[in-house]
């Protein structure tokens, strides 16, 4: 798994998180996805629509805020995966976050983010899910087209993007979303 490295998160102790893209051999069947992602219990995971993600920092920061929210009793959702989607969409509205962030039936690519106590557990989980879904694993990268779609879907204004002093639109969208996620967390 070249280019895929778990990151260390310090939240009342140390955990590791990883985000990657699964490139599926066949169109996505949501039941198969739920079955594959739902185990084991020592790994928390979420499947996301890669077309709604600005980049790896967007996903991993949403994961980090979701963990913090649960650990501190500030979660808006009952489940980890929905809480991640709420932060990724920078909203408290489940009805807004789920349609945007959920992987669509029939998709050929799915983003997976997972959290575990060790880097090995993260990578092993990712490999198992990929095997069950008959998918190859690729790094999650910043993609300008996806970033533009996310900016439009979440109503990021041009002045908000310009305020980031980013090199390109994809970086600007990712930075703006990181700011919105921080504000969402602080407002709880």
Coordinates of N, CA and C in Angstrom, one line a residue:
X1 N 0.8 -1.2 0.0 CA 0.0 0.0 0.0 C 0.9 1.2 0.0
X2 N 1.4 1.5 -1.1 CA 2.3 2.7 -1.2 C 1.5 4.0 -1.1
X3 N 2.1 4.9 -0.3 CA 1.5 6.2 -0.1 C 0.4 6.2 0.9
X4 N 0.2 5.2 1.6 CA -0.8 5.1 2.6 C -0.2 4.9 4.0
X5 N -0.2 6.0 4.8 CA 0.5 5.9 6.1 C -0.5 6.3 7.2
X6 N -0.7 5.5 8.2 CA -1.6 5.9 9.3 C -1.0 7.2 10.0
X7 N -1.9 8.0 10.5 CA -1.4 9.2 11.2 C -1.8 9.0 12.7
X8 N -0.9 9.6 13.5 CA -1.2 9.5 15.0 C -2.1 10.6 15.4
X9 N -3.1 10.2 16.2 CA -4.0 11.2 16.8 C -3.9 11.1 18.3
X10 N -3.8 12.2 18.9 CA -3.7 12.2 20.4 C -5.1 12.8 21.0
X11 N -5.9 11.8 21.4 CA -7.2 12.1 21.9 C -7.4 11.3 23.2
X12 N -7.1 11.8 24.3 CA -7.2 11.1 25.6 C -6.4 9.8 25.4
X13 N -5.2 9.8 24.9 CA -4.4 8.7 24.5 C -4.1 8.7 23.1
X14 N -3.4 7.7 22.6 CA -3.0 7.7 21.2 C -3.8 6.7 20.4
X15 N -4.3 7.1 19.2 CA -4.9 6.2 18.3 C -4.3 6.5 16.9
X16 N -4.6 5.7 15.9 CA -4.1 5.9 14.6 C -5.2 5.9 13.6
X17 N -5.1 6.7 12.6 CA -6.2 6.8 11.6 C -5.5 6.7 10.2
X18 N -6.3 6.2 9.3 CA -5.8 6.1 7.9 C -7.0 6.4 7.0
X19 N -6.8 7.0 5.9 CA -7.8 7.2 4.9 C -7.3 6.8 3.5
X20 N -8.1 6.1 2.7 CA -7.7 5.7 1.4 C -8.9 5.5 0.5
X21 N -8.6 5.3 -0.8 CA -9.6 5.1 -1.8 C -9.6 3.6 -2.1
X22 N -10.8 3.0 -2.2 CA -10.9 1.7 -2.7 C -11.4 1.8 -4.1
X23 N -10.7 1.2 -5.1 CA -11.1 1.2 -6.5 C -11.7 -0.2 -6.8
X24 N -13.0 -0.2 -6.9 CA -13.7 -1.5 -7.0 C -13.7 -2.1 -8.4
X25 N -13.6 -3.4 -8.5 CA -13.7 -4.1 -9.7 C -15.1 -4.1 -10.3
X26 N -16.1 -4.1 -9.4 CA -17.5 -4.1 -9.8 C -18.2 -3.0 -9.2
X27 N -19.3 -2.5 -9.7 CA -20.1 -1.4 -9.1 C -20.4 -1.7 -7.6
X28 N -20.4 -0.7 -6.8 CA -20.6 -0.9 -5.4 C -22.0 -1.4 -5.1
X29 N -22.1 -2.4 -4.2 CA -23.3 -2.9 -3.6 C -23.3 -2.5 -2.2
X30 N -24.2 -1.6 -1.8 CA -24.2 -1.1 -0.4 C -24.3 -2.1 0.7
X31 N -25.0 -3.2 0.4 CA -25.1 -4.2 1.5 C -23.8 -4.9 1.7
X32 N -23.0 -5.1 0.6 CA -21.7 -5.7 0.7 C -20.7 -4.8 1.4
X33 N -20.9 -3.5 1.1 CA -20.1 -2.5 1.8 C -20.3 -2.4 3.3
X34 N -21.6 -2.4 3.7 CA -21.9 -2.4 5.1 C -21.4 -3.6 5.8
X35 N -21.5 -4.8 5.1 CA -21.0 -6.0 5.7 C -19.5 -6.0 5.9
X36 N -18.8 -5.5 4.9 CA -17.3 -5.4 5.0 C -16.8 -4.4 6.0
X37 N -17.4 -3.3 6.0 CA -17.0 -2.2 6.9 C -17.3 -2.4 8.3
X38 N -18.4 -3.1 8.6 CA -19.0 -3.2 9.9 C -18.2 -4.0 10.9
X39 N -17.2 -4.7 10.5 CA -16.4 -5.5 11.5 C -14.9 -5.1 11.3
X40 N -14.1 -5.4 12.3 CA -14.3 -5.8 13.6 C -14.6 -4.6 14.5
X41 N -14.9 -4.9 15.8 CA -15.3 -3.8 16.7 C -14.1 -3.0 17.2
X42 N -12.9 -3.5 17.2 CA -11.8 -2.8 17.7 C -11.3 -1.7 16.7
X43 N -11.9 -1.6 15.5 CA -11.6 -0.6 14.5 C -12.9 0.2 14.2
X44 N -12.8 1.5 14.3 CA -14.0 2.3 13.9 C -13.7 2.7 12.5
X45 N -14.8 2.7 11.7 CA -14.6 3.0 10.3 C -15.8 3.7 9.7
X46 N -15.5 4.4 8.6 CA -16.6 5.0 7.8 C -16.3 5.0 6.4
X47 N -17.3 4.7 5.6 CA -17.2 4.7 4.1 C -17.8 6.0 3.6
X48 N -17.1 6.7 2.7 CA -17.5 8.0 2.2 C -17.5 8.1 0.7
X49 N -18.2 9.1 0.2 CA -18.2 9.3 -1.2 C -16.9 10.1 -1.6
X50 N -16.0 9.6 -2.3 CA -14.8 10.3 -2.6 C -15.0 11.6 -3.4
X51 N -16.1 11.6 -4.1 CA -16.4 12.8 -4.9 C -16.8 14.0 -4.1
X52 N -17.0 13.8 -2.8 CA -17.4 14.8 -1.8 C -16.3 15.2 -0.9
X53 N -15.1 14.8 -1.2 CA -14.0 15.0 -0.3 C -12.9 15.9 -0.9
X54 N -12.5 16.9 -0.2 CA -11.5 17.8 -0.7 C -10.1 17.3 -0.6
X55 N -9.8 16.3 0.2 CA -8.5 15.7 0.3 C -8.3 14.9 1.6
X56 N -7.1 14.4 1.8 CA -6.9 13.6 3.0 C -7.1 14.4 4.3
X57 N -6.6 15.6 4.4 CA -6.8 16.4 5.6 C -8.3 16.6 6.0
X58 N -9.1 16.8 5.0 CA -10.5 16.9 5.2 C -11.1 15.7 5.9
X59 N -10.8 14.5 5.4 CA -11.3 13.3 6.0 C -10.7 13.0 7.4
X60 N -9.4 13.1 7.5 CA -8.8 12.7 8.8 C -9.1 13.7 9.9
X61 N -9.3 15.0 9.5 CA -9.8 16.0 10.5 C -11.2 15.7 10.9
X62 N -12.1 15.3 10.0 CA -13.4 15.0 10.3 C -13.5 13.8 11.3
X63 N -12.6 12.8 11.0 CA -12.5 11.6 11.9 C -12.0 12.1 13.3
X64 N -11.0 12.9 13.4 CA -10.5 13.4 14.6 C -11.5 14.2 15.4
X65 N -12.3 15.1 14.8 CA -13.3 15.8 15.5 C -14.4 14.9 16.0
X66 N -14.8 13.9 15.2 CA -15.8 12.9 15.6 C -15.4 12.1 16.8
X67 N -14.1 11.7 16.8 CA -13.6 11.0 18.0 C -13.6 11.9 19.3
X68 N -13.2 13.2 19.1 CA -13.2 14.1 20.2 C -14.6 14.4 20.7
X69 N -15.5 14.5 19.7 CA -16.9 14.8 20.1 C -17.5 13.6 21.0
X70 N -17.3 12.4 20.6 CA -17.7 11.3 21.3 C -17.1 11.2 22.7
X71 N -15.8 11.4 22.7 CA -15.0 11.2 24.0 C -15.4 12.3 25.0
X72 N -15.9 13.5 24.5 CA -16.2 14.6 25.4 C -17.7 14.8 25.5
X73 N -18.5 13.9 24.9 CA -20.0 14.0 25.0 C -20.6 15.1 24.2
X74 N -19.9 15.5 23.2 CA -20.4 16.6 22.3 C -20.9 16.1 21.0
X75 N -21.1 14.8 20.8 CA -21.5 14.3 19.5 C -23.0 14.7 19.2
X76 N -23.2 14.9 18.0 CA -24.6 15.2 17.5 C -25.3 14.0 17.0
X77 N -24.5 13.0 16.6 CA -25.0 11.7 16.1 C -24.8 10.6 17.1
X78 N -25.6 9.5 16.9 CA -25.4 8.4 17.8 C -24.3 7.4 17.3
X79 N -23.9 7.5 16.0 CA -22.9 6.6 15.5 C -21.7 7.3 15.0
X80 N -20.6 6.7 15.1 CA -19.3 7.3 14.7 C -19.3 7.7 13.2
X81 N -19.8 6.8 12.3 CA -19.8 7.1 10.9 C -20.6 8.3 10.5
X82 N -21.8 8.4 11.2 CA -22.6 9.6 10.9 C -22.0 10.9 11.4
X83 N -21.3 10.8 12.6 CA -20.6 11.9 13.2 C -19.5 12.4 12.3
X84 N -18.8 11.4 11.7 CA -17.7 11.8 10.7 C -18.3 12.5 9.5
X85 N -19.4 12.0 9.0 CA -20.1 12.7 7.9 C -20.5 14.1 8.2
X86 N -21.1 14.3 9.4 CA -21.5 15.6 9.9 C -20.3 16.6 9.9
X87 N -19.2 16.1 10.4 CA -18.0 17.0 10.4 C -17.5 17.2 9.0
X88 N -17.4 16.2 8.2 CA -16.9 16.4 6.8 C -17.8 17.4 6.1
X89 N -19.1 17.4 6.3 CA -20.0 18.3 5.7 C -20.1 19.6 6.4
X90 N -19.4 19.7 7.6 CA -19.4 20.9 8.4 C -20.8 21.4 8.8
X91 N -21.6 20.5 9.2 CA -23.0 20.8 9.6 C -23.4 19.9 10.7
X92 N -24.6 20.2 11.3 CA -25.2 19.4 12.3 C -26.4 18.7 11.7
X93 N -26.7 19.0 10.5 CA -27.9 18.5 9.8 C -27.6 17.2 9.1
X94 N -28.1 16.1 9.7 CA -27.9 14.8 9.2 C -28.5 14.7 7.8
X95 N -29.7 15.3 7.6 CA -30.4 15.3 6.3 C -29.6 16.0 5.2
X96 N -28.6 16.8 5.6 CA -27.8 17.5 4.6 C -26.5 16.7 4.4
X97 N -25.9 16.1 5.5 CA -24.6 15.4 5.4 C -24.7 14.1 4.7
X98 N -25.7 13.3 5.0 CA -25.7 11.9 4.5 C -25.8 11.8 3.0
X99 N -26.8 12.6 2.4 CA -26.8 12.5 0.9 C -25.5 12.9 0.2
X100 N -24.8 13.8 0.8 CA -23.6 14.3 0.2 C -22.4 13.4 0.4
X101 N -22.3 12.9 1.7 CA -21.1 12.1 2.1 C -21.2 10.6 1.9
X102 N -22.4 10.1 1.8 CA -22.5 8.6 1.7 C -22.1 8.1 0.3
X103 N -21.4 7.0 0.3 CA -21.1 6.5 -1.1 C -22.3 6.0 -1.8
X104 N -22.5 6.4 -3.1 CA -23.7 6.0 -3.8 C -23.6 4.6 -4.3
X105 N -24.8 3.9 -4.3 CA -24.9 2.6 -4.9 C -24.4 2.6 -6.4
X106 N -23.6 1.6 -6.7 CA -23.1 1.5 -8.1 C -21.8 2.3 -8.3
X107 N -21.3 3.0 -7.3 CA -20.0 3.7 -7.5 C -18.9 2.7 -7.8
X108 N -17.8 3.2 -8.4 CA -16.6 2.4 -8.6 C -15.5 2.7 -7.7
X109 N -15.7 3.8 -6.9 CA -14.7 4.2 -6.0 C -15.4 4.6 -4.6
X110 N -14.7 4.2 -3.5 CA -15.2 4.5 -2.2 C -14.0 4.9 -1.3
X111 N -14.2 6.0 -0.6 CA -13.2 6.4 0.4 C -13.5 5.7 1.7
X112 N -12.5 5.2 2.4 CA -12.6 4.5 3.6 C -11.6 5.2 4.6
X113 N -12.1 5.5 5.8 CA -11.3 6.0 6.9 C -11.5 5.1 8.1
X114 N -10.4 4.8 8.7 CA -10.6 3.9 9.9 C -9.6 4.4 11.0
X115 N -10.0 4.0 12.2 CA -9.2 4.4 13.4 C -9.1 3.1 14.3
X116 N -7.8 2.9 14.8 CA -7.5 1.8 15.6 C -6.4 2.2 16.6
X117 N -6.1 1.3 17.5 CA -5.1 1.5 18.5 C -3.7 1.4 18.0
X118 N -3.5 0.7 16.8 CA -2.2 0.6 16.2 C -2.2 0.8 14.7
X119 N -1.1 1.2 14.2 CA -1.0 1.4 12.7 C -1.3 0.1 12.0
X120 N -0.8 -1.0 12.5 CA -1.0 -2.3 11.9 C -2.5 -2.7 11.8
X121 N -3.2 -2.4 12.9 CA -4.6 -2.7 12.9 C -5.4 -1.9 11.8
X122 N -5.0 -0.6 11.6 CA -5.6 0.2 10.6 C -5.3 -0.4 9.2
X123 N -4.1 -0.7 8.9 CA -3.7 -1.2 7.6 C -4.3 -2.6 7.3
X124 N -4.3 -3.4 8.3 CA -4.9 -4.8 8.2 C -6.4 -4.7 7.9
X125 N -7.1 -3.8 8.6 CA -8.5 -3.6 8.4 C -8.7 -3.1 6.9
X126 N -8.0 -2.2 6.5 CA -8.1 -1.6 5.1 C -7.9 -2.7 4.1
X127 N -6.9 -3.6 4.3 CA -6.6 -4.7 3.4 C -7.8 -5.7 3.4
X128 N -8.3 -6.0 4.5 CA -9.4 -6.9 4.6 C -10.7 -6.4 3.9
X129 N -11.0 -5.1 4.1 CA -12.2 -4.6 3.5 C -12.0 -4.6 1.9
X130 N -10.8 -4.2 1.5 CA -10.5 -4.2 0.0 C -10.6 -5.6 -0.5
X131 N -10.1 -6.6 0.2 CA -10.2 -8.0 -0.3 C -11.7 -8.4 -0.4
X132 N -12.5 -8.1 0.7 CA -13.9 -8.5 0.7 C -14.7 -7.8 -0.5
X133 N -14.3 -6.6 -0.8 CA -15.0 -5.9 -1.8 C -14.4 -6.0 -3.2
X134 N -13.3 -6.8 -3.3 CA -12.5 -7.0 -4.5 C -12.2 -5.7 -5.1
X135 N -11.3 -5.0 -4.3 CA -10.9 -3.6 -4.7 C -9.4 -3.5 -4.5
X136 N -8.9 -2.5 -5.3 CA -7.5 -2.2 -5.0 C -7.5 -0.9 -4.1
X137 N -6.4 -0.7 -3.5 CA -6.2 0.4 -2.5 C -5.3 1.5 -3.1
X138 N -5.8 2.7 -3.1 CA -5.0 3.8 -3.6 C -5.0 5.0 -2.6
X139 N -4.0 5.8 -2.6 CA -4.0 6.9 -1.6 C -5.1 7.9 -1.9
X140 N -5.6 8.5 -0.9 CA -6.6 9.6 -1.0 C -5.8 10.8 -1.3
X141 N -6.1 11.5 -2.4 CA -5.4 12.7 -2.7 C -6.3 13.9 -2.9
X142 N -5.7 15.0 -2.9 CA -6.5 16.2 -3.2 C -6.8 16.2 -4.7
X143 N -8.1 16.3 -5.0 CA -8.5 16.4 -6.4 C -9.2 17.6 -6.7
X144 N -8.8 18.4 -7.7 CA -9.4 19.7 -8.0 C -10.9 19.6 -8.3
X145 N -11.2 18.6 -9.1 CA -12.6 18.5 -9.6 C -13.5 18.2 -8.4
X146 N -13.1 17.3 -7.5 CA -13.9 16.9 -6.3 C -14.0 18.1 -5.4
X147 N -12.9 18.8 -5.2 CA -12.9 20.0 -4.4 C -13.9 21.1 -4.9
X148 N -13.9 21.3 -6.2 CA -14.9 22.2 -6.7 C -16.3 21.8 -6.5
X149 N -16.6 20.5 -6.6 CA -17.9 20.0 -6.3 C -18.3 20.2 -4.9
X150 N -17.3 19.9 -4.0 CA -17.6 20.1 -2.5 C -17.8 21.5 -2.2
X151 N -17.0 22.4 -2.8 CA -17.2 23.9 -2.5 C -18.6 24.3 -2.9
X152 N -19.1 23.9 -4.1 CA -20.4 24.2 -4.5 C -21.5 23.6 -3.6
X153 N -21.4 22.3 -3.3 CA -22.4 21.6 -2.5 C -22.5 22.2 -1.1
X154 N -21.4 22.6 -0.5 CA -21.4 23.2 0.8 C -21.5 24.7 0.9
X155 N -21.6 25.3 -0.3 CA -21.8 26.8 -0.3 C -20.6 27.6 0.1
X156 N -19.4 27.1 -0.2 CA -18.2 27.9 0.1 C -18.2 29.1 -0.8
X157 N -18.0 30.2 -0.3 CA -18.0 31.4 -1.1 C -16.6 31.7 -1.6
X158 N -16.5 32.4 -2.7 CA -15.2 32.8 -3.3 C -14.4 33.5 -2.3
X159 N -14.9 34.5 -1.6 CA -14.1 35.2 -0.6 C -13.6 34.3 0.5
X160 N -14.4 33.3 0.9 CA -13.9 32.4 1.9 C -12.7 31.6 1.4
X161 N -12.7 31.2 0.1 CA -11.6 30.4 -0.5 C -10.4 31.3 -0.6
X162 N -10.6 32.6 -1.0 CA -9.5 33.5 -1.2 C -8.8 33.8 0.1
X163 N -9.5 33.8 1.2 CA -9.0 34.1 2.5 C -8.0 33.0 3.0
X164 N -7.9 31.9 2.3 CA -7.0 30.8 2.8 C -5.6 31.0 2.3
X165 N -5.4 31.8 1.4 CA -4.0 32.0 0.8 C -3.5 30.7 0.3
X166 N -4.3 29.9 -0.3 CA -3.9 28.6 -0.8 C -3.3 28.7 -2.2
X167 N -2.5 27.7 -2.6 CA -1.9 27.7 -3.9 C -2.8 27.4 -5.0
X168 N -3.8 26.6 -4.8 CA -4.8 26.2 -5.8 C -6.2 26.0 -5.1
X169 N -7.2 25.8 -6.0 CA -8.6 25.7 -5.5 C -8.7 24.5 -4.6
X170 N -8.1 23.4 -4.9 CA -8.3 22.2 -4.0 C -7.8 22.4 -2.6
X171 N -6.6 23.1 -2.5 CA -6.0 23.4 -1.2 C -6.9 24.4 -0.5
X172 N -7.4 25.4 -1.2 CA -8.3 26.4 -0.6 C -9.6 25.8 0.0
X173 N -10.2 24.9 -0.8 CA -11.4 24.2 -0.3 C -11.1 23.4 0.9
X174 N -10.0 22.7 0.9 CA -9.6 21.9 2.1 C -9.4 22.7 3.3
X175 N -8.7 23.8 3.1 CA -8.4 24.8 4.3 C -9.7 25.4 4.8
X176 N -10.6 25.8 3.9 CA -11.9 26.4 4.3 C -12.7 25.4 5.1
X177 N -12.7 24.1 4.6 CA -13.4 23.1 5.3 C -12.8 22.8 6.7
X178 N -11.5 22.8 6.8 CA -10.9 22.6 8.1 C -11.3 23.7 9.1
X179 N -11.4 24.9 8.6 CA -11.9 26.1 9.4 C -13.3 25.9 9.8
X180 N -14.2 25.5 8.9 CA -15.6 25.3 9.2 C -15.8 24.1 10.2
X181 N -15.0 23.0 10.0 CA -15.1 21.9 11.0 C -14.7 22.4 12.4
X182 N -13.7 23.2 12.5 CA -13.2 23.7 13.8 C -14.3 24.5 14.4
X183 N -14.9 25.4 13.7 CA -16.0 26.2 14.2 C -17.2 25.3 14.6
X184 N -17.5 24.3 13.8 CA -18.6 23.4 14.2 C -18.3 22.7 15.5
X185 N -17.1 22.2 15.7 CA -16.7 21.6 16.9 C -16.8 22.5 18.1
X186 N -16.3 23.7 17.9 CA -16.3 24.7 19.0 C -17.7 25.2 19.4
X187 N -18.6 25.1 18.4 CA -20.0 25.6 18.7 C -20.8 24.6 19.5
X188 N -20.3 23.4 19.7 CA -21.1 22.4 20.4 C -20.9 22.5 21.9

